[in-house]
Coordinates of C-alpha atoms in Angstrom, one line a residue:
M34 CA -12.2 32.8 -5.0
G35 CA -12.5 29.2 -6.2
A36 CA -15.9 27.4 -7.0
S37 CA -17.4 25.2 -4.5
S38 CA -18.1 21.5 -5.2
D39 CA -21.5 20.5 -6.1
P40 CA -22.6 17.2 -4.9
S41 CA -25.5 17.0 -6.9
R42 CA -23.2 16.4 -9.9
F43 CA -22.5 13.1 -8.6
S44 CA -25.9 11.9 -7.8
N45 CA -26.3 9.7 -10.9
I46 CA -22.9 8.0 -10.8
R47 CA -23.7 7.7 -6.8
T48 CA -26.7 5.7 -7.7
R49 CA -24.7 3.5 -10.3
A50 CA -22.0 2.8 -7.7
Q51 CA -24.8 1.6 -5.4
A52 CA -26.2 -0.6 -8.0
Q53 CA -22.7 -2.1 -8.9
D54 CA -21.8 -2.7 -5.5
G55 CA -24.9 -4.5 -5.1
D56 CA -24.4 -6.6 -7.9
D57 CA -20.8 -7.4 -6.9
E58 CA -20.1 -11.1 -6.6
L59 CA -17.1 -10.3 -4.5
R60 CA -18.6 -7.6 -2.0
H61 CA -18.8 -10.6 0.9
L62 CA -14.9 -10.3 0.8
R63 CA -14.9 -6.7 2.2
D64 CA -16.2 -8.2 5.5
E65 CA -12.9 -10.2 5.6
F66 CA -11.0 -6.8 6.5
Q67 CA -10.6 -4.4 9.2
I68 CA -11.6 -1.0 7.8
P69 CA -10.5 1.8 9.7
T70 CA -13.2 4.5 10.7
K71 CA -12.9 8.1 10.1
A72 CA -12.5 8.3 13.8
D73 CA -9.8 5.8 13.8
I74 CA -7.5 7.8 11.2
K75 CA -7.9 11.2 12.9
R76 CA -7.4 9.9 16.3
P77 CA -3.8 10.7 17.9
T78 CA -4.1 7.8 20.4
L79 CA -4.2 3.9 19.8
E80 CA -7.2 3.5 22.1
K81 CA -10.6 5.5 21.8
Q82 CA -10.5 8.3 24.5
Q83 CA -14.4 8.7 24.7
D84 CA -16.3 8.9 28.1
R85 CA -18.8 5.9 28.0
N86 CA -21.7 8.6 28.6
D87 CA -20.8 10.5 25.4
P88 CA -22.9 9.7 22.3
V89 CA -20.8 7.8 19.4
S90 CA -20.2 10.3 16.7
A91 CA -20.8 9.8 13.2
D92 CA -17.1 9.4 12.3
E93 CA -16.9 6.5 14.9
A94 CA -19.5 4.7 12.9
T95 CA -18.3 5.6 9.3
S96 CA -15.5 3.7 7.4
C97 CA -12.8 5.9 6.1
T98 CA -12.3 5.9 2.2
Y99 CA -9.1 3.8 2.0
L100 CA -7.8 3.8 -1.4
C101 CA -4.0 2.9 -0.6
G102 CA -3.6 -0.6 -1.0
N103 CA -0.8 0.0 -3.3
S104 CA 1.4 1.1 -0.4
L105 CA -0.1 -0.8 2.5
G106 CA -3.0 -3.4 2.4
L107 CA -5.5 -3.5 5.0
Q108 CA -5.5 -6.0 7.7
P109 CA -7.6 -9.3 7.3
K110 CA -9.8 -9.9 10.3
R111 CA -8.2 -13.7 10.1
T112 CA -4.7 -12.3 10.5
A113 CA -5.3 -11.8 14.5
T114 CA -6.7 -15.2 14.7
R115 CA -4.0 -17.0 13.0
I116 CA -1.3 -14.9 14.8
N117 CA -3.1 -15.7 18.3
Q118 CA -3.0 -19.4 17.3
Y119 CA 0.8 -19.0 16.5
L120 CA 1.1 -17.4 20.0
Q121 CA -0.6 -19.8 21.7
T122 CA 1.5 -22.8 19.9
W123 CA 4.5 -21.0 21.2
S124 CA 3.2 -20.5 24.7
T125 CA 2.2 -24.2 25.2
Q126 CA 4.7 -26.2 22.9
A127 CA 7.6 -23.9 23.0
V128 CA 10.4 -25.6 21.0
Q129 CA 7.9 -28.4 20.0
G130 CA 6.1 -26.1 17.5
H131 CA 8.9 -26.8 15.1
F132 CA 7.9 -30.4 14.7
K133 CA 4.8 -31.2 16.4
P134 CA 1.5 -31.0 14.5
L135 CA -1.6 -29.8 16.7
D136 CA -4.9 -31.7 15.9
D137 CA -7.0 -28.6 16.6
S138 CA -4.7 -26.0 14.7
P139 CA -4.9 -25.1 11.2
L140 CA -1.3 -24.0 11.3
P141 CA 1.6 -26.2 9.6
T142 CA 4.6 -26.9 12.0
W143 CA 7.2 -24.1 11.9
L144 CA 9.6 -26.3 9.9
D145 CA 6.9 -26.6 7.2
A146 CA 5.5 -23.1 7.4
D147 CA 7.4 -21.7 4.6
A148 CA 6.4 -24.6 2.4
R149 CA 2.8 -24.0 3.1
A150 CA 3.1 -20.3 2.1
A151 CA 4.8 -21.0 -1.0
K152 CA 1.8 -23.2 -2.0
L153 CA -0.6 -20.6 -1.3
M154 CA 1.6 -18.2 -3.0
A155 CA 2.1 -20.4 -6.3
P156 CA -1.0 -19.8 -7.9
V157 CA -1.0 -16.0 -7.1
V158 CA 2.1 -15.6 -9.4
G159 CA 1.4 -18.5 -11.9
A160 CA 4.3 -20.8 -10.8
D161 CA 4.8 -24.3 -9.8
E162 CA 5.1 -24.5 -6.1
S163 CA 8.6 -25.5 -6.3
E164 CA 9.6 -22.3 -8.1
V165 CA 8.5 -20.1 -5.0
A166 CA 10.3 -19.4 -1.8
V167 CA 8.7 -17.1 0.9
M168 CA 11.8 -15.4 2.5
Q169 CA 13.6 -12.4 3.2
T170 CA 12.5 -9.1 2.0
L171 CA 12.3 -7.6 -1.4
T172 CA 15.5 -5.7 -1.7
A173 CA 17.4 -8.7 0.2
N174 CA 15.9 -11.0 -2.3
L175 CA 16.9 -8.8 -5.3
H176 CA 20.5 -8.9 -4.0
L177 CA 20.5 -12.7 -3.3
L178 CA 19.0 -13.1 -7.1
M179 CA 21.6 -10.7 -8.5
S180 CA 24.4 -12.8 -6.6
A181 CA 23.4 -15.9 -8.0
F182 CA 22.8 -14.9 -11.7
Y183 CA 24.7 -11.4 -12.4
R184 CA 28.3 -13.1 -13.4
P185 CA 29.7 -9.9 -15.1
D186 CA 32.6 -10.4 -17.5
P187 CA 34.6 -6.9 -17.8
K188 CA 35.5 -7.9 -21.3
G189 CA 32.2 -9.3 -22.4
R190 CA 28.8 -9.1 -20.7
H191 CA 28.8 -6.8 -17.8
K192 CA 26.0 -4.2 -18.2
I193 CA 22.8 -4.2 -16.1
I194 CA 20.0 -2.4 -17.8
L195 CA 17.1 -0.8 -15.5
E196 CA 14.6 2.0 -15.9
S197 CA 15.7 5.4 -15.2
K198 CA 12.8 6.0 -12.5
A199 CA 13.2 2.5 -10.9
F200 CA 12.3 2.5 -7.3
P201 CA 15.2 3.9 -5.4
S202 CA 16.0 0.6 -3.8
D203 CA 16.2 -1.2 -6.9
H204 CA 18.8 1.4 -7.9
F205 CA 20.9 1.1 -4.9
A206 CA 20.9 -2.5 -5.3
V207 CA 22.1 -2.5 -8.8
L208 CA 24.6 0.3 -8.2
S209 CA 26.0 -1.8 -5.2
Q210 CA 26.4 -5.2 -7.4
I211 CA 28.3 -3.4 -10.0
R212 CA 30.5 -2.0 -7.6
H213 CA 30.7 -5.1 -5.7
H214 CA 32.2 -6.8 -8.9
G215 CA 34.9 -3.9 -9.2
L216 CA 32.9 -2.2 -12.1
S217 CA 31.8 1.3 -12.4
P218 CA 28.0 2.3 -13.0
D219 CA 29.2 4.8 -15.6
T220 CA 30.2 2.0 -18.0
S221 CA 28.1 -1.0 -16.5
M222 CA 24.7 0.4 -15.8
V223 CA 22.2 1.3 -18.7
T224 CA 18.9 3.3 -17.8
I225 CA 15.8 3.1 -19.8
E226 CA 13.6 6.4 -20.4
S227 CA 11.5 7.2 -23.3
P228 CA 12.2 10.3 -25.4
Y229 CA 8.7 11.0 -26.3
S230 CA 6.7 10.7 -22.9
E231 CA 6.5 13.7 -20.6
D232 CA 5.0 11.2 -18.0
A233 CA 7.9 8.7 -17.7
L234 CA 5.7 6.2 -19.5
I235 CA 8.0 3.7 -21.3
T236 CA 6.9 1.8 -24.4
T237 CA 7.8 -1.9 -24.9
Y238 CA 9.5 -0.5 -28.1
D239 CA 11.5 1.8 -25.9
I240 CA 12.7 -1.2 -23.7
Q241 CA 13.3 -3.3 -26.9
S242 CA 15.4 -0.7 -28.3
I243 CA 17.7 -0.4 -25.4
I244 CA 18.0 -3.9 -25.3
S245 CA 19.0 -4.2 -29.0
K246 CA 21.5 -1.3 -28.6
H247 CA 23.6 -3.0 -25.7
A248 CA 22.7 -6.7 -26.3
S249 CA 26.3 -7.7 -27.0
D250 CA 27.7 -6.6 -23.3
T251 CA 24.5 -6.7 -21.4
A252 CA 24.3 -9.6 -18.6
L253 CA 21.2 -8.7 -16.8
I254 CA 18.0 -6.7 -16.9
V255 CA 16.0 -5.5 -13.9
L256 CA 12.5 -4.0 -14.6
P257 CA 9.5 -3.8 -12.4
G258 CA 6.1 -5.4 -13.4
I259 CA 4.2 -2.4 -12.5
Q260 CA 6.1 0.9 -12.5
Y261 CA 5.3 2.2 -9.0
Y262 CA 5.3 6.2 -9.8
T263 CA 3.0 5.8 -13.0
G264 CA 1.2 2.6 -12.4
Q265 CA 2.1 1.5 -15.9
L266 CA 2.1 -2.5 -16.3
F267 CA 4.9 -3.5 -18.3
D268 CA 4.4 -6.5 -21.0
I269 CA 6.2 -9.0 -19.0
P270 CA 6.1 -12.0 -21.3
T271 CA 7.0 -10.0 -24.4
I272 CA 9.9 -8.3 -23.0
T273 CA 11.3 -11.3 -21.4
A274 CA 11.1 -13.2 -24.7
F275 CA 12.9 -10.5 -26.4
A276 CA 15.5 -10.4 -23.7
H277 CA 16.0 -14.3 -24.3
K278 CA 16.2 -13.8 -27.9
H279 CA 19.6 -12.0 -26.9
D280 CA 20.7 -14.4 -24.1
I281 CA 20.0 -11.9 -21.5
F282 CA 18.7 -12.8 -17.8
V283 CA 15.9 -10.8 -16.6
I284 CA 14.7 -10.4 -13.0
W285 CA 11.3 -8.6 -12.5
D286 CA 10.5 -6.6 -9.4
L287 CA 6.9 -7.5 -8.7
A288 CA 6.3 -5.2 -5.7
H289 CA 3.4 -3.5 -7.4
A290 CA 2.1 -6.4 -9.7
V291 CA 1.5 -9.3 -7.3
G292 CA -1.7 -9.9 -6.1
N293 CA -2.8 -7.0 -8.4
V294 CA -2.7 -8.3 -11.8
P295 CA -2.6 -11.9 -13.3
L296 CA 0.9 -13.3 -13.5
H297 CA 2.0 -16.5 -15.3
L298 CA 5.8 -16.7 -14.4
H299 CA 6.2 -20.1 -15.3
D300 CA 4.2 -20.1 -18.7
W301 CA 6.0 -16.7 -19.6
D302 CA 9.6 -18.6 -18.9
V303 CA 10.4 -15.8 -16.4
D304 CA 13.9 -16.2 -15.1
A305 CA 13.6 -14.8 -11.7
A306 CA 11.5 -12.3 -9.8
A307 CA 11.2 -10.8 -6.4
W308 CA 8.4 -9.1 -4.5
C309 CA 7.1 -7.7 -1.1
T310 CA 3.8 -8.9 0.4
Y311 CA 2.5 -5.8 2.1
K312 CA 0.8 -4.0 -0.6
Y313 CA -1.9 -6.1 -2.3
L314 CA -1.0 -9.3 -0.5
N315 CA -1.9 -7.5 2.9
G316 CA 0.8 -9.4 4.8
G317 CA 1.4 -6.4 6.9
P318 CA 4.0 -3.7 7.1
G319 CA 7.5 -4.8 6.3
C320 CA 6.2 -8.7 6.0
I321 CA 8.3 -11.3 4.7
G322 CA 9.0 -11.2 0.8
G323 CA 8.6 -13.7 -2.1
A324 CA 11.0 -14.9 -4.8
F325 CA 10.6 -16.8 -8.0
I326 CA 13.2 -18.8 -9.6
N327 CA 12.5 -20.7 -12.8
S328 CA 13.0 -24.5 -12.5
R329 CA 15.7 -24.5 -15.1
N330 CA 17.6 -22.1 -12.9
S331 CA 17.2 -24.3 -9.6
L332 CA 18.2 -27.7 -10.8
V333 CA 20.3 -29.9 -8.4
T334 CA 21.7 -32.9 -10.2
T335 CA 24.2 -34.3 -7.6
T336 CA 23.7 -35.8 -4.0
I337 CA 25.5 -34.6 -1.0
T338 CA 27.7 -37.9 -1.2
D339 CA 28.8 -37.2 -4.6
A340 CA 32.7 -36.1 -4.5
E341 CA 32.0 -32.8 -5.8
P342 CA 28.4 -32.0 -5.1
E343 CA 28.6 -28.3 -5.8
R344 CA 29.1 -29.2 -9.6
G345 CA 25.4 -30.1 -9.7
Y346 CA 23.9 -26.9 -8.7
G347 CA 24.3 -23.2 -9.5
Q348 CA 26.3 -21.2 -7.2
R349 CA 24.6 -18.9 -4.7
L350 CA 24.6 -17.1 -1.4
S351 CA 23.6 -20.2 0.9
G352 CA 22.3 -20.6 4.4
W353 CA 21.3 -23.5 6.2
W354 CA 17.4 -23.1 5.4
G355 CA 18.3 -23.7 1.8
N356 CA 19.9 -27.0 2.9
D357 CA 17.9 -30.2 2.0
K358 CA 15.2 -30.6 4.7
A359 CA 16.1 -34.3 4.9
T360 CA 19.5 -33.4 6.3
R361 CA 19.3 -29.9 7.5
F362 CA 19.1 -30.9 11.3
Q363 CA 22.0 -33.3 10.8
M364 CA 24.2 -30.2 11.4
A365 CA 26.8 -31.1 8.7
T366 CA 29.0 -28.4 7.4
K367 CA 28.6 -29.3 3.9
F368 CA 25.9 -27.4 2.1
H369 CA 23.6 -29.2 -0.4
P370 CA 20.7 -27.3 -1.4
V371 CA 17.0 -28.4 -1.8
K372 CA 15.8 -28.4 -5.3
G373 CA 13.9 -25.4 -6.6
A374 CA 13.7 -21.8 -5.3
A375 CA 13.7 -23.0 -1.6
G376 CA 17.3 -24.0 -2.2
F377 CA 18.0 -20.0 -2.3
Q378 CA 16.7 -19.6 1.4
L379 CA 19.3 -18.4 4.1
S380 CA 17.8 -18.4 7.6
N381 CA 15.0 -19.9 8.9
P382 CA 12.0 -17.6 8.2
S383 CA 9.8 -15.4 10.6
I384 CA 6.8 -17.5 11.6
L385 CA 5.0 -14.4 12.6
D386 CA 5.5 -13.0 9.1
I387 CA 4.7 -16.0 7.6
T388 CA 1.6 -16.5 9.6
S389 CA 0.4 -13.2 8.6
L390 CA 0.8 -13.5 4.9
S391 CA -0.6 -17.1 4.9
A392 CA -3.8 -15.5 6.6
S393 CA -4.2 -13.1 3.7
L394 CA -3.4 -15.8 1.2
E395 CA -6.4 -17.7 2.4
V396 CA -8.4 -14.8 1.5
F397 CA -7.3 -15.1 -2.2
E398 CA -8.3 -18.5 -2.2
L399 CA -11.8 -17.4 -1.2
A400 CA -11.9 -15.2 -3.8
G401 CA -11.3 -17.8 -6.2
G402 CA -7.8 -16.7 -7.2
I403 CA -6.5 -13.7 -9.2
A404 CA -9.0 -13.8 -12.4
P405 CA -12.1 -12.8 -10.8
L406 CA -10.2 -10.1 -8.7
R407 CA -8.5 -8.5 -11.7
E408 CA -12.0 -8.6 -13.5
K409 CA -13.4 -6.5 -10.7
S410 CA -10.4 -4.4 -10.3
K411 CA -10.6 -3.5 -14.0
K412 CA -14.1 -2.2 -13.4
L413 CA -13.3 -0.5 -10.4
T414 CA -10.3 1.6 -11.7
A415 CA -12.3 2.5 -15.0
F416 CA -15.2 3.7 -12.7
L417 CA -12.7 5.7 -10.7
E418 CA -11.5 7.1 -14.0
E419 CA -15.0 8.0 -15.2
T420 CA -15.8 9.7 -11.7
L421 CA -12.8 11.9 -11.9
S422 CA -13.9 13.0 -15.5
L423 CA -17.1 14.5 -13.7
L424 CA -15.2 16.9 -11.8
S425 CA -15.9 20.6 -12.4
E426 CA -13.9 22.3 -15.0
D427 CA -12.2 24.5 -12.3
A428 CA -11.0 21.3 -10.5
K429 CA -10.1 19.6 -13.6
K430 CA -7.5 22.3 -14.7
L431 CA -5.6 21.4 -11.5
F432 CA -4.6 17.8 -12.3
R433 CA -4.0 15.1 -14.8
I434 CA -4.0 11.2 -14.8
I435 CA -0.6 10.0 -16.0
T436 CA -1.3 6.4 -15.7
P437 CA -2.1 4.7 -19.3
S438 CA -5.7 4.8 -20.0
D439 CA -5.7 1.3 -21.5
P440 CA -6.8 -1.1 -18.8
D441 CA -4.5 -3.6 -20.0
Q442 CA -1.4 -1.3 -19.6
R443 CA -2.2 -0.9 -15.9
G444 CA -3.2 -2.3 -12.5
A445 CA -5.5 -1.0 -10.0
Q446 CA -3.5 2.5 -9.5
L447 CA -4.1 5.8 -11.2
S448 CA -1.3 8.2 -10.5
I449 CA -2.8 11.7 -10.5
L450 CA -0.3 14.7 -11.3
L451 CA -1.1 17.8 -9.5
E452 CA -0.1 21.4 -10.3
D453 CA 2.8 22.7 -8.5
N454 CA 2.5 23.3 -4.8
L455 CA -0.9 21.5 -4.4
L456 CA 0.1 18.3 -3.0
N457 CA 0.5 18.9 0.8
P458 CA -2.7 21.0 1.1
V459 CA -4.6 18.7 -1.0
M460 CA -3.6 15.6 1.0
Q461 CA -4.5 17.3 4.2
E462 CA -8.0 18.1 3.1
L463 CA -8.3 14.6 1.8
E464 CA -7.1 13.3 5.3
K465 CA -9.3 15.7 7.1
N466 CA -12.4 14.2 5.1
G467 CA -11.5 10.8 6.0
V468 CA -9.8 9.7 2.7
I469 CA -6.5 8.0 2.6
V470 CA -4.4 8.0 -0.5
D471 CA -0.7 7.9 -1.3
E472 CA 1.7 10.5 -2.2
R473 CA 4.9 10.6 -4.4
K474 CA 6.7 14.1 -4.1
P475 CA 6.7 16.5 -5.6
N476 CA 3.3 16.3 -7.3
V477 CA 1.7 12.9 -7.5
I478 CA -1.1 11.2 -5.5
R479 CA -1.8 7.5 -6.4
V480 CA -5.0 6.3 -6.0
A481 CA -5.6 2.4 -6.0
P482 CA -9.1 0.8 -5.3
A483 CA -8.3 -2.8 -4.2
P484 CA -10.9 -5.2 -5.2
L485 CA -10.6 -7.4 -2.1
Y486 CA -12.2 -4.7 0.1
N487 CA -12.9 -1.5 -2.0
T488 CA -16.2 -0.4 -3.4
F489 CA -17.6 1.5 -6.4
G490 CA -19.0 3.8 -3.6
D491 CA -15.3 4.3 -2.5
C492 CA -14.4 5.7 -6.0
V493 CA -17.2 8.3 -5.9
A494 CA -16.4 9.4 -2.4
F495 CA -13.0 10.0 -3.2
A496 CA -13.8 11.9 -6.3
E497 CA -16.1 14.3 -4.3
A498 CA -13.4 14.7 -1.5
F499 CA -10.7 15.3 -4.3
E500 CA -12.7 17.9 -5.9
T501 CA -13.4 19.7 -2.5
A502 CA -9.8 19.6 -1.7
L503 CA -8.7 21.0 -5.1
L504 CA -11.0 24.1 -5.0
A505 CA -10.0 24.5 -1.6
T506 CA -6.7 25.6 -2.9
R507 CA -8.0 28.2 -4.8
K508 CA -10.2 30.0 -2.2

């Protein structure tokens, strides 16, 4: 029979959590979000099926403990407002919405919606506005970037370096790009793994060693800013600079880094990057993605009237939304890109998606940008780590944290490795107690307190529920 959880053990840290939440200068931001209640996450229907004469249950009035922003961010309250404004524009203005500004609407015209989103996104990733495009989705953007910047020479540079445990979609994209060029992954793909870490952590030295070994025939490196499984934050500027010393182009997948940690893509001289917007950026499931292309890689030095205008810009897959906005609606069949990342766009973007994303980016502006959020995030994740150290010895035997303990080598997420066969019962018990986290089979749960809406109290609530869940597996 396993030992039971002892709530009194958490009393002191619960008091500390209440104090820190009271002192939190960003606590007002939680009110910007829709926090599901415990009843919401248990209910099998979209609408409440409660008789009006029934008393309101405690679960109806209690927020769940949502620590899953690394998978899907919560919905900002203003998202519905902005989407309703978009729908009203569509219903009252129809096609005029593309070009006609409305005096009483905060929304841009549909023609300019992507430019406004890029302006809001640029400070989040540390880029000039012209270096950012809000377009497509993450894997599509990786393919677009590789189609432009992966130019393999079978007799020279043809290899792509990536980590061995990269997110599967990144693997698929790299494999298909190599095969698309008539090459074999057996000879043109190199994977990085640490010979020393049992937790799939990769040091900067590990990465540099592989780059040095394969520098003479490597054309491209594709790496994550934060590793999705372990939560490890890579040293983007150091790795980028090392690759550049060997004349190798680097594309960063920032899915788990954007909106999570400070990024300075322009100042770090990053070549290119892509990201999704539904995790820490709270754009909504499957929302439109983003891309960064360093200004030196998106120059346009000719005009459309030149004899050979294509000589003035780098080759890329092209579409009409990448065409110069001044000539886009002339319907000419001669492509000439706008300067900057916008010149890599293909189709007109989903205004519904951009409206949803921009609503959340407004909240980032309210927060004062990434810097104060990161300061709070470091405190939250360290506090979560501390609360887990207070679990009973019986509970602590059943898990360990595989994310680096150094706050500068991680974002918000802690990845917790469970003993074998515990994942399903632990996740079920957590959900039963109103706690939402993320799982990665076979044995990892990922817990990510997001500073925009999570509290120190959430960390304590998770630790208590987690201990109960672990000990329940031993009864």
